[in-house]
């Protein structure tokens, strides 16, 4: 069985930890299997010590619940290869902002505070189109937020501009407002299999059925 592993780069700035990159690896290939854009990093941690202040550390991480759900999604999209144990490549995980915090509402409040103090800037959280162009697709899934902040609105706009410039096909399950997308890993466990089926079907609508 081809068991996936997760890798990420973390850096500390002041008392806060930022996860600046992350991917889930099957096999040994560096080729992109796809990507996703979520809200902010959750609870995954390095197997070794946290990075020293103002330094970045890259290494293997634990798989948090969202990553485990993304494994199921990717293996559902590439079901034939997953069943054969031949899935080979990386699913890249992006976030609207890289500040790590398990609670979305508190994370957004912290981000706004850090932006106001000049301790971070919006540009630090955006990945450019020349990097995104390598992906065959991107899942949009930052969550259905009843209220949003100016910072989050700006981040969404800038991310979507870069994704459009890269020409990457996108899909996601729209929220009732039509402006946001359901997170792929709902807090209610009973909803997780349902949204997986919806997302795999949406991927098929946008990208077609994956062969082989």
Short mmCIF file of N, CA and C in Angstrom, two decimals, residues 4 22 37 39 54 69 77 85-87 102 111 130 144 175 180 186 208-209:
data_model
loop_
_atom_site.label_atom_id
_atom_site.label_comp_id
_atom_site.label_asym_id
_atom_site.label_seq_id
_atom_site.Cartn_x
_atom_site.Cartn_y
_atom_site.Cartn_z
N UNK A 4 0.70 7.77 2.08
CA UNK A 4 1.19 9.14 1.90
C UNK A 4 1.81 9.71 3.17
N UNK A 22 3.18 23.51 2.39
CA UNK A 22 2.82 22.15 2.83
C UNK A 22 2.40 21.33 1.62
N UNK A 37 -6.80 25.46 -1.77
CA UNK A 37 -6.66 26.75 -1.08
C UNK A 37 -7.67 26.78 0.06
N UNK A 39 -8.33 28.09 4.45
CA UNK A 39 -8.27 29.36 5.19
C UNK A 39 -6.90 29.60 5.80
N UNK A 54 12.72 33.29 14.11
CA UNK A 54 13.10 33.93 12.85
C UNK A 54 13.81 32.98 11.88
N UNK A 69 -8.42 14.09 5.32
CA UNK A 69 -9.55 14.22 4.40
C UNK A 69 -9.06 14.51 2.98
N UNK A 77 -10.11 10.98 -6.42
CA UNK A 77 -9.96 11.53 -7.77
C UNK A 77 -9.11 10.60 -8.64
N UNK A 85 -1.95 1.15 -5.93
CA UNK A 85 -0.77 1.53 -5.16
C UNK A 85 0.28 2.22 -5.99
N UNK A 86 -0.14 2.83 -7.13
CA UNK A 86 0.83 3.47 -8.03
C UNK A 86 0.69 5.00 -8.06
N UNK A 87 -0.12 5.56 -7.17
CA UNK A 87 -0.25 7.02 -7.13
C UNK A 87 1.09 7.63 -6.76
N UNK A 102 -5.64 26.73 15.37
CA UNK A 102 -6.70 25.75 15.13
C UNK A 102 -8.11 26.33 15.06
N UNK A 111 -4.63 37.72 12.87
CA UNK A 111 -4.07 38.24 11.61
C UNK A 111 -4.33 39.73 11.49
N UNK A 130 3.37 32.22 -11.23
CA UNK A 130 4.42 31.39 -11.85
C UNK A 130 4.68 30.12 -11.05
N UNK A 144 -17.30 28.52 4.90
CA UNK A 144 -18.47 29.40 4.79
C UNK A 144 -18.48 30.36 5.97
N UNK A 175 -20.88 27.96 -1.00
CA UNK A 175 -21.77 28.21 0.15
C UNK A 175 -23.03 28.90 -0.37
N UNK A 180 -18.21 32.13 -1.05
CA UNK A 180 -17.24 31.29 -0.34
C UNK A 180 -17.49 29.83 -0.70
N UNK A 186 -15.51 19.09 7.13
CA UNK A 186 -16.46 19.67 8.08
C UNK A 186 -16.23 19.16 9.50
N UNK A 208 -12.87 16.55 -15.86
CA UNK A 208 -13.11 15.26 -16.50
C UNK A 208 -12.67 14.11 -15.62
N UNK A 209 -13.00 12.91 -16.03
CA UNK A 209 -12.64 11.71 -15.27
C UNK A 209 -11.16 11.41 -15.46
#
